[in-house]
mmCIF file of C-alpha atoms and ligand atoms in Angstrom:
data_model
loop_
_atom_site.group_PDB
_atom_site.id
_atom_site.type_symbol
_atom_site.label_atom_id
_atom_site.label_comp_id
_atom_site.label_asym_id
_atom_site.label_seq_id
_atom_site.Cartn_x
_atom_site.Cartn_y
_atom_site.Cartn_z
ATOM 1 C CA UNK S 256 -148.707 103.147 -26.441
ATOM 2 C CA UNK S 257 -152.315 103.613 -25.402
ATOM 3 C CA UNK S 258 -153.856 106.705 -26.642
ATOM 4 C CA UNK S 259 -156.689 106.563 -29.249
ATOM 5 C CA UNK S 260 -155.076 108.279 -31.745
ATOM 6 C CA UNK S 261 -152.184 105.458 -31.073
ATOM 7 C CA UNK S 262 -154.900 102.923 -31.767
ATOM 8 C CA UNK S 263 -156.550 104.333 -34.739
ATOM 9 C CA UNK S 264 -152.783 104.372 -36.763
ATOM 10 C CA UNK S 265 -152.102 100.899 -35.510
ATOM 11 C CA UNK S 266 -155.051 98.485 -35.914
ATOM 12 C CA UNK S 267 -157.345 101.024 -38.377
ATOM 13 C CA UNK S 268 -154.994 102.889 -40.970
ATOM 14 C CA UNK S 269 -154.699 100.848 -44.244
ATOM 15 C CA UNK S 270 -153.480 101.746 -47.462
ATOM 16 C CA UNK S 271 -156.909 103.145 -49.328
ATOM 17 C CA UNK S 272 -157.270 101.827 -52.992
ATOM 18 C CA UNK S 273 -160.598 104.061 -54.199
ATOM 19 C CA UNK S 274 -160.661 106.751 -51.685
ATOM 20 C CA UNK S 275 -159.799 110.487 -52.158
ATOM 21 C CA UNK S 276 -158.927 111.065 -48.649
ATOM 22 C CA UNK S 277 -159.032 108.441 -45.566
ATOM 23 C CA UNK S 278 -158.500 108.183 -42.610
ATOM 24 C CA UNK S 279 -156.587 110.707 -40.870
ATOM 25 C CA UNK S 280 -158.294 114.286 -41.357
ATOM 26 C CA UNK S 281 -161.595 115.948 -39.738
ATOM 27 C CA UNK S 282 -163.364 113.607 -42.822
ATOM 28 C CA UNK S 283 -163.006 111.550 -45.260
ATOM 29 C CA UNK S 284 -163.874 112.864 -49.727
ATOM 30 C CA UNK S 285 -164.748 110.055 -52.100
ATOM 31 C CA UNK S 286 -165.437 110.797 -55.470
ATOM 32 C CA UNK S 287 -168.605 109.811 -57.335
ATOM 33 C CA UNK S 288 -168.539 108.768 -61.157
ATOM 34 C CA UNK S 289 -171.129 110.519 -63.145
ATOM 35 C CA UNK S 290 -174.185 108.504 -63.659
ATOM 36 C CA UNK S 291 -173.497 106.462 -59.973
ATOM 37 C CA UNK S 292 -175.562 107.161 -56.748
ATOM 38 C CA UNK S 293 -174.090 106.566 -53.227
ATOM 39 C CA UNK S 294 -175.886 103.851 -51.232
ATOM 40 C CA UNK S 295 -175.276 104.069 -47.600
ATOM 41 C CA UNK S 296 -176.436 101.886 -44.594
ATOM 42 C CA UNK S 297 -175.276 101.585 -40.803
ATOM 43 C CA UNK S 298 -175.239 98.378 -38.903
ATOM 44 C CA UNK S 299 -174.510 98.480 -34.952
ATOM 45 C CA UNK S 300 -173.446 95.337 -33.393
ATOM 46 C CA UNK S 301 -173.613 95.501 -29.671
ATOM 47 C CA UNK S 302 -172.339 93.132 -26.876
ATOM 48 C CA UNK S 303 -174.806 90.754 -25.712
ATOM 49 C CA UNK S 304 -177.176 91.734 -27.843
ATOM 50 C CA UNK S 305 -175.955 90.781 -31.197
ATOM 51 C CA UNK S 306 -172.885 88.914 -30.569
ATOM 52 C CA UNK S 307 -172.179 86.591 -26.716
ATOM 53 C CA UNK S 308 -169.781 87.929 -24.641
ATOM 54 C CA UNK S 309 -165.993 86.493 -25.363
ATOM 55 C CA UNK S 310 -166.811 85.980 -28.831
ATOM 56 C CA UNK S 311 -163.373 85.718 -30.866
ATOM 57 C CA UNK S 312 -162.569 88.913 -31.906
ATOM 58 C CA UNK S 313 -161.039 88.037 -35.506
ATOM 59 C CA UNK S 314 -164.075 86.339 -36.393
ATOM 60 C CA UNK S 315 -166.158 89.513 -34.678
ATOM 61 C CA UNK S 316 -164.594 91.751 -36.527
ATOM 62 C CA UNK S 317 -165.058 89.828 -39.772
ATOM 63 C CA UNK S 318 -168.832 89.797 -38.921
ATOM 64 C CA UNK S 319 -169.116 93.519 -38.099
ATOM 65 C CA UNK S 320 -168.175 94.106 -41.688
ATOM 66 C CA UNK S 321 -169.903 91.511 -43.474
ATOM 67 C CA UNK S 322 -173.638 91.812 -41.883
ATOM 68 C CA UNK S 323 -172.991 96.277 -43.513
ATOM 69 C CA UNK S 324 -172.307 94.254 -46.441
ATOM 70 C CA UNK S 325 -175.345 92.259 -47.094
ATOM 71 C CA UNK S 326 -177.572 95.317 -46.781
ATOM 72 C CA UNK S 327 -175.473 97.101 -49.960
ATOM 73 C CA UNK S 328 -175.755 93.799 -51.646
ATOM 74 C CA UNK S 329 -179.560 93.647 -51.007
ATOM 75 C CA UNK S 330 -179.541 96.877 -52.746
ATOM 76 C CA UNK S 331 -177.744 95.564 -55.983
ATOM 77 C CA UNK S 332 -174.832 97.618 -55.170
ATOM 78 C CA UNK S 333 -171.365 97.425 -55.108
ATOM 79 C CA UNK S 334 -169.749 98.304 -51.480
ATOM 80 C CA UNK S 335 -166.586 100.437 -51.487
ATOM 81 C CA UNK S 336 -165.987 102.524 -48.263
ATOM 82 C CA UNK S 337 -167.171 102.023 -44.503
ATOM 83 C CA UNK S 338 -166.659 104.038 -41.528
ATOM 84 C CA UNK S 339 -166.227 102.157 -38.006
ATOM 85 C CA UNK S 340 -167.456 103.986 -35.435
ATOM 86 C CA UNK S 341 -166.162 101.304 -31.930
ATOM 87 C CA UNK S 342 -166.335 101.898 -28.196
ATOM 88 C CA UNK S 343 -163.920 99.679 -26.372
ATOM 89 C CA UNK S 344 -164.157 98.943 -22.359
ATOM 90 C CA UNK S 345 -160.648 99.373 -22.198
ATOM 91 C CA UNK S 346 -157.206 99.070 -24.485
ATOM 92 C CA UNK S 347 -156.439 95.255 -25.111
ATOM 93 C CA UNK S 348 -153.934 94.800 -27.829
ATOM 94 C CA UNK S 349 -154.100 91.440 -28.226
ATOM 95 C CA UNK S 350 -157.758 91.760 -28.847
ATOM 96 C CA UNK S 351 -157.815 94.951 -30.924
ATOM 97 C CA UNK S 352 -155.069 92.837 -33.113
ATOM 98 C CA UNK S 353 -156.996 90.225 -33.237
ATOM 99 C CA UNK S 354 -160.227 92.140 -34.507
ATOM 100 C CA UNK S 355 -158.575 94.442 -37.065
ATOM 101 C CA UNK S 356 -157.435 91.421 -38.352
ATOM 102 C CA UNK S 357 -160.629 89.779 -39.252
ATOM 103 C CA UNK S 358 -161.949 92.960 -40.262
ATOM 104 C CA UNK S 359 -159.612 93.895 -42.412
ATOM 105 C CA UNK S 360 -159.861 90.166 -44.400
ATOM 106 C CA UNK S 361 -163.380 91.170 -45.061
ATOM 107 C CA UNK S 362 -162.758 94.212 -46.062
ATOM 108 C CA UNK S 363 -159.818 93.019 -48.041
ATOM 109 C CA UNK S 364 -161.613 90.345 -49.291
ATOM 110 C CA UNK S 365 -164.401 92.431 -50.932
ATOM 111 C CA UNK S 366 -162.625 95.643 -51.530
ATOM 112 C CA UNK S 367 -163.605 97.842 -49.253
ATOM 113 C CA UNK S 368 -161.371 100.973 -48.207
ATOM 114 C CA UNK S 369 -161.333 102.087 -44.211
ATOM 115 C CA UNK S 370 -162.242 105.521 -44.478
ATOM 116 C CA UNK S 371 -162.546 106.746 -41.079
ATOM 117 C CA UNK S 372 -164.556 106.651 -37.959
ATOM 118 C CA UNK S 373 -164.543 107.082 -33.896
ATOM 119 C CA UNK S 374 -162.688 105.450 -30.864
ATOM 120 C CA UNK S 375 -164.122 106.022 -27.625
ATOM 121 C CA UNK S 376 -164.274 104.086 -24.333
ATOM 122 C CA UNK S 377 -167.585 102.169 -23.366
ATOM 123 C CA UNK S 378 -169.122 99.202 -23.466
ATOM 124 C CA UNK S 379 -168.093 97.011 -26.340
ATOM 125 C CA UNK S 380 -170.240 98.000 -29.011
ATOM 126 C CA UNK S 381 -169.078 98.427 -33.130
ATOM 127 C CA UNK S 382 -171.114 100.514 -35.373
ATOM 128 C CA UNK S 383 -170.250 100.366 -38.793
ATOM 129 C CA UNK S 384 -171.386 102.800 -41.875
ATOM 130 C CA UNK S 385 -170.935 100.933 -45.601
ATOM 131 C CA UNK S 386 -171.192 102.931 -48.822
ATOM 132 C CA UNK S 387 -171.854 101.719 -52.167
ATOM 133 C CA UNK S 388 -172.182 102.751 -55.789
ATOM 134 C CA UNK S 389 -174.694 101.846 -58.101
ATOM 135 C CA UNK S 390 -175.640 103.085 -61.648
ATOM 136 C CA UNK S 391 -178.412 105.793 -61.282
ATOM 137 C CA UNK S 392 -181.997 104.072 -60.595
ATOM 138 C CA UNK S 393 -180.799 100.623 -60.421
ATOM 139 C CA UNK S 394 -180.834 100.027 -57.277
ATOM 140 C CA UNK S 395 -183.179 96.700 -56.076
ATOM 141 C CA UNK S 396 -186.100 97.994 -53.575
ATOM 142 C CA UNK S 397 -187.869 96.086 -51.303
ATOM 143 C CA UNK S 398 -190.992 97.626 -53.053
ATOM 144 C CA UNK S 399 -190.704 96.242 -56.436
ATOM 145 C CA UNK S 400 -192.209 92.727 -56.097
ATOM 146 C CA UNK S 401 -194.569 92.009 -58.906
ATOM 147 C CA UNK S 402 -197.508 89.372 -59.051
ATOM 148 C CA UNK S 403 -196.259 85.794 -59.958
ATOM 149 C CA UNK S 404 -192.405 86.561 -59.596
ATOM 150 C CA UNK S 405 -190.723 83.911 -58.363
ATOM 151 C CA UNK S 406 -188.959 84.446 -54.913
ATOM 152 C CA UNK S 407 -185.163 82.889 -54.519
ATOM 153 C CA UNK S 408 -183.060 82.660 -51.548
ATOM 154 C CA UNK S 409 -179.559 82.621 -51.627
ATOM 155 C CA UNK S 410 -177.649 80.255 -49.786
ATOM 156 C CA UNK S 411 -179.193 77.715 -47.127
ATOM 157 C CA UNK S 412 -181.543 79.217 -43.938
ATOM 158 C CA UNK S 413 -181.752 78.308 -40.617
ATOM 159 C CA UNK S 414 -177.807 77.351 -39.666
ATOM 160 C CA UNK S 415 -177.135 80.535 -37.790
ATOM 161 C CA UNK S 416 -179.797 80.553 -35.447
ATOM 162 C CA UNK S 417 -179.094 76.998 -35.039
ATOM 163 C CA UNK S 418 -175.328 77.565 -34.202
ATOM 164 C CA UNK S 419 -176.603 80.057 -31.710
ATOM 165 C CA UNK S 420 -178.776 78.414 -30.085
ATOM 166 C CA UNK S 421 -176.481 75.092 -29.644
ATOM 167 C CA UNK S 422 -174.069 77.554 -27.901
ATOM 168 C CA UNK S 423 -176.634 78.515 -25.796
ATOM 169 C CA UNK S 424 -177.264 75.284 -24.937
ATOM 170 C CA UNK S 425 -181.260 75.012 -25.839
ATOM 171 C CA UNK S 426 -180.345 72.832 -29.348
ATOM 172 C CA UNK S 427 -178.351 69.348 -29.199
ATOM 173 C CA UNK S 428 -176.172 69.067 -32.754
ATOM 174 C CA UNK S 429 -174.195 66.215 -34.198
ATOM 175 C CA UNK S 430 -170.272 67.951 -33.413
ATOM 176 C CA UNK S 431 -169.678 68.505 -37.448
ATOM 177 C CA UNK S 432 -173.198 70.254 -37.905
ATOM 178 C CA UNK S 433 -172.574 72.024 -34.850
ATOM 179 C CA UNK S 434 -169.115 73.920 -36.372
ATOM 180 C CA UNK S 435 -170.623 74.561 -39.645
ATOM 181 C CA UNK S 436 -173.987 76.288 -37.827
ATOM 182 C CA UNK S 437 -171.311 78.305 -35.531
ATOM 183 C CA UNK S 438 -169.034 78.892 -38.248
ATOM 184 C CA UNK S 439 -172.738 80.568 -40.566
ATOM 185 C CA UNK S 440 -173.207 82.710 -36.882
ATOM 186 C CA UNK S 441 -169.883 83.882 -36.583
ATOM 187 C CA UNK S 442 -168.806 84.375 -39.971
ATOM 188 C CA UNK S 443 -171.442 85.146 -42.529
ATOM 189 C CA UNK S 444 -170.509 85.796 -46.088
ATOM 190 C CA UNK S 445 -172.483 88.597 -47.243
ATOM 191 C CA UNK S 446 -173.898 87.716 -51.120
ATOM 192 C CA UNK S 447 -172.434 90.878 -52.657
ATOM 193 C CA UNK S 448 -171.240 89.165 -56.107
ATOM 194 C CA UNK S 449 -174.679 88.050 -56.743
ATOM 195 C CA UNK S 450 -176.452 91.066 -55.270
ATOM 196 C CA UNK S 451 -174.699 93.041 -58.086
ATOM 197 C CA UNK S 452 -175.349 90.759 -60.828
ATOM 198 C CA UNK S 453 -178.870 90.065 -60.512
ATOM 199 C CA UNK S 454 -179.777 93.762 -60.112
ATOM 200 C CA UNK S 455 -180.829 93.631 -63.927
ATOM 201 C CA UNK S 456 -183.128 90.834 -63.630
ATOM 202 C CA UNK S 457 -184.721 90.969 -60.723
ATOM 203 C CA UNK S 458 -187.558 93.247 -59.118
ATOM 204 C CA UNK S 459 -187.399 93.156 -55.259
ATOM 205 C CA UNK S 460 -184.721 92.399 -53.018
ATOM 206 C CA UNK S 461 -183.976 91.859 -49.473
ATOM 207 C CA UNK S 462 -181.481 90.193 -47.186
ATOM 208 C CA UNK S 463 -182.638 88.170 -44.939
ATOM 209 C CA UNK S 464 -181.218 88.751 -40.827
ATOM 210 C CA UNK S 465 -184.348 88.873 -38.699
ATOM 211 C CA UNK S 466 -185.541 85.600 -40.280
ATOM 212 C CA UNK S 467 -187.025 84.661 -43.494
ATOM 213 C CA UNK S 468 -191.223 84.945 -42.408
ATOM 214 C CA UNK S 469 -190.480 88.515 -41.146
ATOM 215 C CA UNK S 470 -187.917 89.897 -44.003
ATOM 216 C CA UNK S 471 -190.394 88.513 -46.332
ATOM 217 C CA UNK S 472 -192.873 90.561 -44.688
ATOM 218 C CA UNK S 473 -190.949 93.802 -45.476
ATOM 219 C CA UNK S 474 -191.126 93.332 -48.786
ATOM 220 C CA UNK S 475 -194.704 92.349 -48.880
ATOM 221 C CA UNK S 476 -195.866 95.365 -47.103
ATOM 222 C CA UNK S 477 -193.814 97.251 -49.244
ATOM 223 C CA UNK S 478 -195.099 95.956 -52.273
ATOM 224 C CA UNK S 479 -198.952 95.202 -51.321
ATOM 225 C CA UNK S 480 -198.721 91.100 -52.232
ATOM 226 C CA UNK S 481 -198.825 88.088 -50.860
ATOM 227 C CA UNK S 482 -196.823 85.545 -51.115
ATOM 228 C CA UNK S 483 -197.331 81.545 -51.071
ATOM 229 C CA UNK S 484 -193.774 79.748 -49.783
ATOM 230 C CA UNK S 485 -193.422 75.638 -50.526
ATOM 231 C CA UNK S 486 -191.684 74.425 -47.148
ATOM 232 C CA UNK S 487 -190.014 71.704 -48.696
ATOM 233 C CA UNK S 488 -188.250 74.245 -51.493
ATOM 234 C CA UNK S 489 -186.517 76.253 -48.678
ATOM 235 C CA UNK S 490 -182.375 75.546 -48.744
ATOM 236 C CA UNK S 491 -181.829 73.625 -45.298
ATOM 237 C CA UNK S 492 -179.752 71.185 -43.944
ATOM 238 C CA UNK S 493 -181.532 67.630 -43.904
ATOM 239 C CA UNK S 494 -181.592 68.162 -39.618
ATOM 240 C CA UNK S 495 -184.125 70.223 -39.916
ATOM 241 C CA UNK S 496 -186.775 68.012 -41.926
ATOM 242 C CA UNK S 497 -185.531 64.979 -39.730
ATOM 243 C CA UNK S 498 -185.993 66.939 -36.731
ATOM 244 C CA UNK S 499 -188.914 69.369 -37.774
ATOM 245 C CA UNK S 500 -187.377 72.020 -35.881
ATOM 246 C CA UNK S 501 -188.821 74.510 -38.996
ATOM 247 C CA UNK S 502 -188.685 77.981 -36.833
ATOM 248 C CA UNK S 503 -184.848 78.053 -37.522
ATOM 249 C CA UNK S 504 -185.148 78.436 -41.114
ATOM 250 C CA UNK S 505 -188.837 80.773 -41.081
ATOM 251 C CA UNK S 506 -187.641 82.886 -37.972
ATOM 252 C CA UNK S 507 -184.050 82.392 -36.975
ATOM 253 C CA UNK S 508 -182.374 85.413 -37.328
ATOM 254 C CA UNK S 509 -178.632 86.353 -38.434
ATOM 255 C CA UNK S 510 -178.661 84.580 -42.074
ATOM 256 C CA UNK S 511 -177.462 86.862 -43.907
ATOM 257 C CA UNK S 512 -178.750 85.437 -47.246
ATOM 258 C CA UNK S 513 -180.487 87.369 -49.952
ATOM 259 C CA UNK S 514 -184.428 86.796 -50.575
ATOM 260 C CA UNK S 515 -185.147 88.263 -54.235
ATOM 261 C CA UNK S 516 -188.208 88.046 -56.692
ATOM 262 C CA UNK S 517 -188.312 88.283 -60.317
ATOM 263 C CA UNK S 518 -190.057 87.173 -63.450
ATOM 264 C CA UNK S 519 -190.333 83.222 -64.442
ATOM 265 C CA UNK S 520 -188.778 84.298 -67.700
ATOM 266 C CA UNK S 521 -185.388 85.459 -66.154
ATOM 267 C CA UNK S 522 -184.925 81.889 -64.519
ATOM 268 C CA UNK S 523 -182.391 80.573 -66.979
ATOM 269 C CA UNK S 524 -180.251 83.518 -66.693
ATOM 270 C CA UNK S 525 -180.577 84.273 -62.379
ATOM 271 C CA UNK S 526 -179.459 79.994 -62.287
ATOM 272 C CA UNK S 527 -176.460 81.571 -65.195
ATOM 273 C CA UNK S 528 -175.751 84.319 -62.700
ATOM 274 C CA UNK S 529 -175.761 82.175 -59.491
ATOM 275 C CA UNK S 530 -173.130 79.685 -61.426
ATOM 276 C CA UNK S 531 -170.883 82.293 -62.183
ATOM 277 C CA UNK S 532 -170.831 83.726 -59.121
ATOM 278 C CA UNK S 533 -170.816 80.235 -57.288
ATOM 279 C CA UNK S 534 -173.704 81.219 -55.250
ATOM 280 C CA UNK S 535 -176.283 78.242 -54.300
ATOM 281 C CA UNK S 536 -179.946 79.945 -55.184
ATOM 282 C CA UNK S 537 -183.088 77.820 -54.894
ATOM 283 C CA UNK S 538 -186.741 79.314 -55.681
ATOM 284 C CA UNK S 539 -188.928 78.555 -52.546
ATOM 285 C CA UNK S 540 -192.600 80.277 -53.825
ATOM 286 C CA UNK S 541 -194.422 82.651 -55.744
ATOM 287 C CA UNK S 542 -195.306 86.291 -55.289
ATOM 288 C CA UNK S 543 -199.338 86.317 -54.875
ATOM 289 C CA UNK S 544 -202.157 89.117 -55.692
ATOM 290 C CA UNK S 545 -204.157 88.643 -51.954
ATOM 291 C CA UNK S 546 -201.490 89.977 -49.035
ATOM 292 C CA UNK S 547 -201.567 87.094 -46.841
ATOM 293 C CA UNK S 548 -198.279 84.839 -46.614
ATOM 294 C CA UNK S 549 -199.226 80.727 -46.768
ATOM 295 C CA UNK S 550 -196.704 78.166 -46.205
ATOM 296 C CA UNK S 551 -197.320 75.057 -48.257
ATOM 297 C CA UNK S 552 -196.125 71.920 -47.156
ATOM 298 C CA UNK S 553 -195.597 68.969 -49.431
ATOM 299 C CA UNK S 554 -199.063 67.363 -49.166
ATOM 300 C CA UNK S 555 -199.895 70.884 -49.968
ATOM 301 C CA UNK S 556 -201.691 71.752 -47.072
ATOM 302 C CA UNK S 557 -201.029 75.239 -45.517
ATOM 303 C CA UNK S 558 -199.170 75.031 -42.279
ATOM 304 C CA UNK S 559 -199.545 77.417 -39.193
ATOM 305 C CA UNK S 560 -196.255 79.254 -38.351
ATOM 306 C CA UNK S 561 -194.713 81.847 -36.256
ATOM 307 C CA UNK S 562 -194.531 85.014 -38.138
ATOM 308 C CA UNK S 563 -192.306 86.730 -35.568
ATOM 309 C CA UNK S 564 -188.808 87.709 -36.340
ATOM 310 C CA UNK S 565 -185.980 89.073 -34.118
ATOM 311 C CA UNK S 566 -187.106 92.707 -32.894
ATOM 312 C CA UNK S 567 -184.841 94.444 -30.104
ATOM 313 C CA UNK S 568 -188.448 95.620 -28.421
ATOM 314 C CA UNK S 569 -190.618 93.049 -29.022
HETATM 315 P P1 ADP C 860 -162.303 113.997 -34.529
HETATM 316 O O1 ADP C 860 -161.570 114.525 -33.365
HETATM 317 O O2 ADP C 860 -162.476 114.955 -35.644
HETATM 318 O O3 ADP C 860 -163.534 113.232 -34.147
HETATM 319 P P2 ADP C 860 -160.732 111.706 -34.371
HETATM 320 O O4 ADP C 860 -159.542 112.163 -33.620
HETATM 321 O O5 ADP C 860 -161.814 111.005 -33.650
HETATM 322 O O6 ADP C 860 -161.319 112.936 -35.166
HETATM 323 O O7 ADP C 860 -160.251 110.772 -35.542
HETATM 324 C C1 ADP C 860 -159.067 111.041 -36.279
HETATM 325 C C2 ADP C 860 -159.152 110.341 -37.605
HETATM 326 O O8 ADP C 860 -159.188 108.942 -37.413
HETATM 327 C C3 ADP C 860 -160.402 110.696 -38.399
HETATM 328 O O9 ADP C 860 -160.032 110.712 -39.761
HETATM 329 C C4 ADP C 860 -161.332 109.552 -38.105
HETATM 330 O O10 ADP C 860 -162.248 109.368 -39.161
HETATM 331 C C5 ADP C 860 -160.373 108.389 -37.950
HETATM 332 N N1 ADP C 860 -160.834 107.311 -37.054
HETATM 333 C C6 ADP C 860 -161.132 107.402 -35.738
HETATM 334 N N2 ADP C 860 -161.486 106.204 -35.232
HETATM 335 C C7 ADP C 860 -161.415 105.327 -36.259
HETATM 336 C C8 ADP C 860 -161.666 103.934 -36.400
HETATM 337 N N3 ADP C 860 -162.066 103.162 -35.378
HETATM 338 N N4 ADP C 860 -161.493 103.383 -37.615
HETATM 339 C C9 ADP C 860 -161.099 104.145 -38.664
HETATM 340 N N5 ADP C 860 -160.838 105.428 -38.599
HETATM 341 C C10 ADP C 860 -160.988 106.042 -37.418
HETATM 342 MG MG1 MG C 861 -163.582 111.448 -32.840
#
């Protein structure tokens, strides 16, 4: 048993739930309620680039899904169908197990249907296209950031890049720190329940994965404003104030968190929202006329900082 069709039925045919046609024929059909738009996004993860080499492959897989997620949930959306595109170095079963596995308890876990994709041999790399559906016009835009909105974050910044780098050996954690930063690396949970939700009240949205500084950015640019961030406001674990090690949380990448703005008026029911959906949101600044980006600290006095992201060419 080793040919890729052999493969595809074993580890990457699943029962569909919302899904016309799956996996199986020269393409998948999904069908679109009236009033609904499609929102699609691709994610590639490739070895040694975005993931170390001999990372666990349940948890991998897991990831590969759940970083396509965060982009539909950026957008408001509700994911429903993905296509895995994968290109294996060769045919290891207990690996291939291993990684359908995790994959499939993401996509499980947020209802997502397997629709199709590609197997070829190469070097390990996953590429992943998500779909969503939205009501017409709803979706949330990077561009839509108005003066004085408020700007939230999901969740709490910085633990990824701090799990990676202790595995890499240039950051020393305390051991139970250290398994909750790998644990945020290896397997993010993308915001989608509160990405949906908040669609109504807010006017900008993003999800943060090259770090916060340079996602902010996008939606600055996109929106010509500024923005003024309070450095004590942003959700971190007490290390990094103890330690001042700041860059994790303003440029360490692979978060997965949302960043959204909206009006002051909507706070009581975005803190409603982020109950129900048992989602920790804090607000960390304000949305400013002039484009520049200041970071406050307490003393309010603006601090220099790095304003570089991850970029593959940089
Ligand atoms: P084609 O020859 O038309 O490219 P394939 O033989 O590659 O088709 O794929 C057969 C079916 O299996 C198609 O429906 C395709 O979408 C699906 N498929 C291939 N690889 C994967 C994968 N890794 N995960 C899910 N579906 C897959
Ligand atoms: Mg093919």
């Amino acid at each position: 048993m080793s040919s890729e069709f052999e493969i595809i039925d074993r580890y990457f045919k699943k029962k569909m739930k919302q899904t016309a046609l799956g996996v199986g024929d020269d393409a998948a059909i999904i069908n679109i309620k009236k009033n609904r738009e499609i929102v699609i996004s691709s994610d590639m993860l490739v070895e040694n680039v975005h993931f170390l080499k001999n990372t666990n492959p349940a948890r991998l897989g897991w990831k590969s899904l759940a970083v396509n997620l965060s982009d539909i949930a950026a957008m408001g959306a509700i994911p429903k169908w993905a296509t895995l595109s994968i290109s294996l170095p060769k045919i290891n079963h207990d690996w291939l197990k291993e990684f359908s596995k995790g994959f499939f308890k993401c996509a499980d876990q947020f209802g997502i249907d397997l629709i199709g994709g590609d197997t070829t041999k190469g070097p390990l790399t996953i590429s992943i296209t998500i779909m969503g559906d939205i009501k017409k016009n709803k979706s949330l835009l990077r561009s839509g950031a108005k003066i004085n909105d408020d700007i939230w974050v999901t969740g709490q910044l910085g633990m990824a890049s701090m799990g990676l780098a202790s595995l890499q050996g240039t950051l020393r954690l305390a051991p139970s720190l250290k398994v909750k930063c790998i644990k945020a690396l290896e397997t993010p949970t993308p915001k989608v329940l509160i990405g949906s939700h908040i669609s109504r009240y807010a006017n900008s949205c993003i999800d943060i994965s090259d770090g916060l500084i340079q996602d902010l950015k996008h939606v600055l640019k996109a929106s010509s404003a500024g923005a003024t961030l309070l450095l004590n406001e942003i959700p971190c674990d007490p290390f990094i104030h103890t330690s001042k090690k700041y860059q994790f949380v303003l440029n360490g990448g692979d978060d997965y968190e949302l960043l959204f703005t909206a009006p002051k008026k909507h706070r009581l029911a975005i803190e409603k929202i982020a109950k129900k959906t048992k989602t920790a949101t804090s607000i960390i600044g304000i949305i400013t006329k002039n484009t520049s980006l200041k970071v406050i600290d307490q003393k309010g006095k603006s601090i220099s900082f790095n304003s570089k992201g991850f970029d593959h060419f940089a």
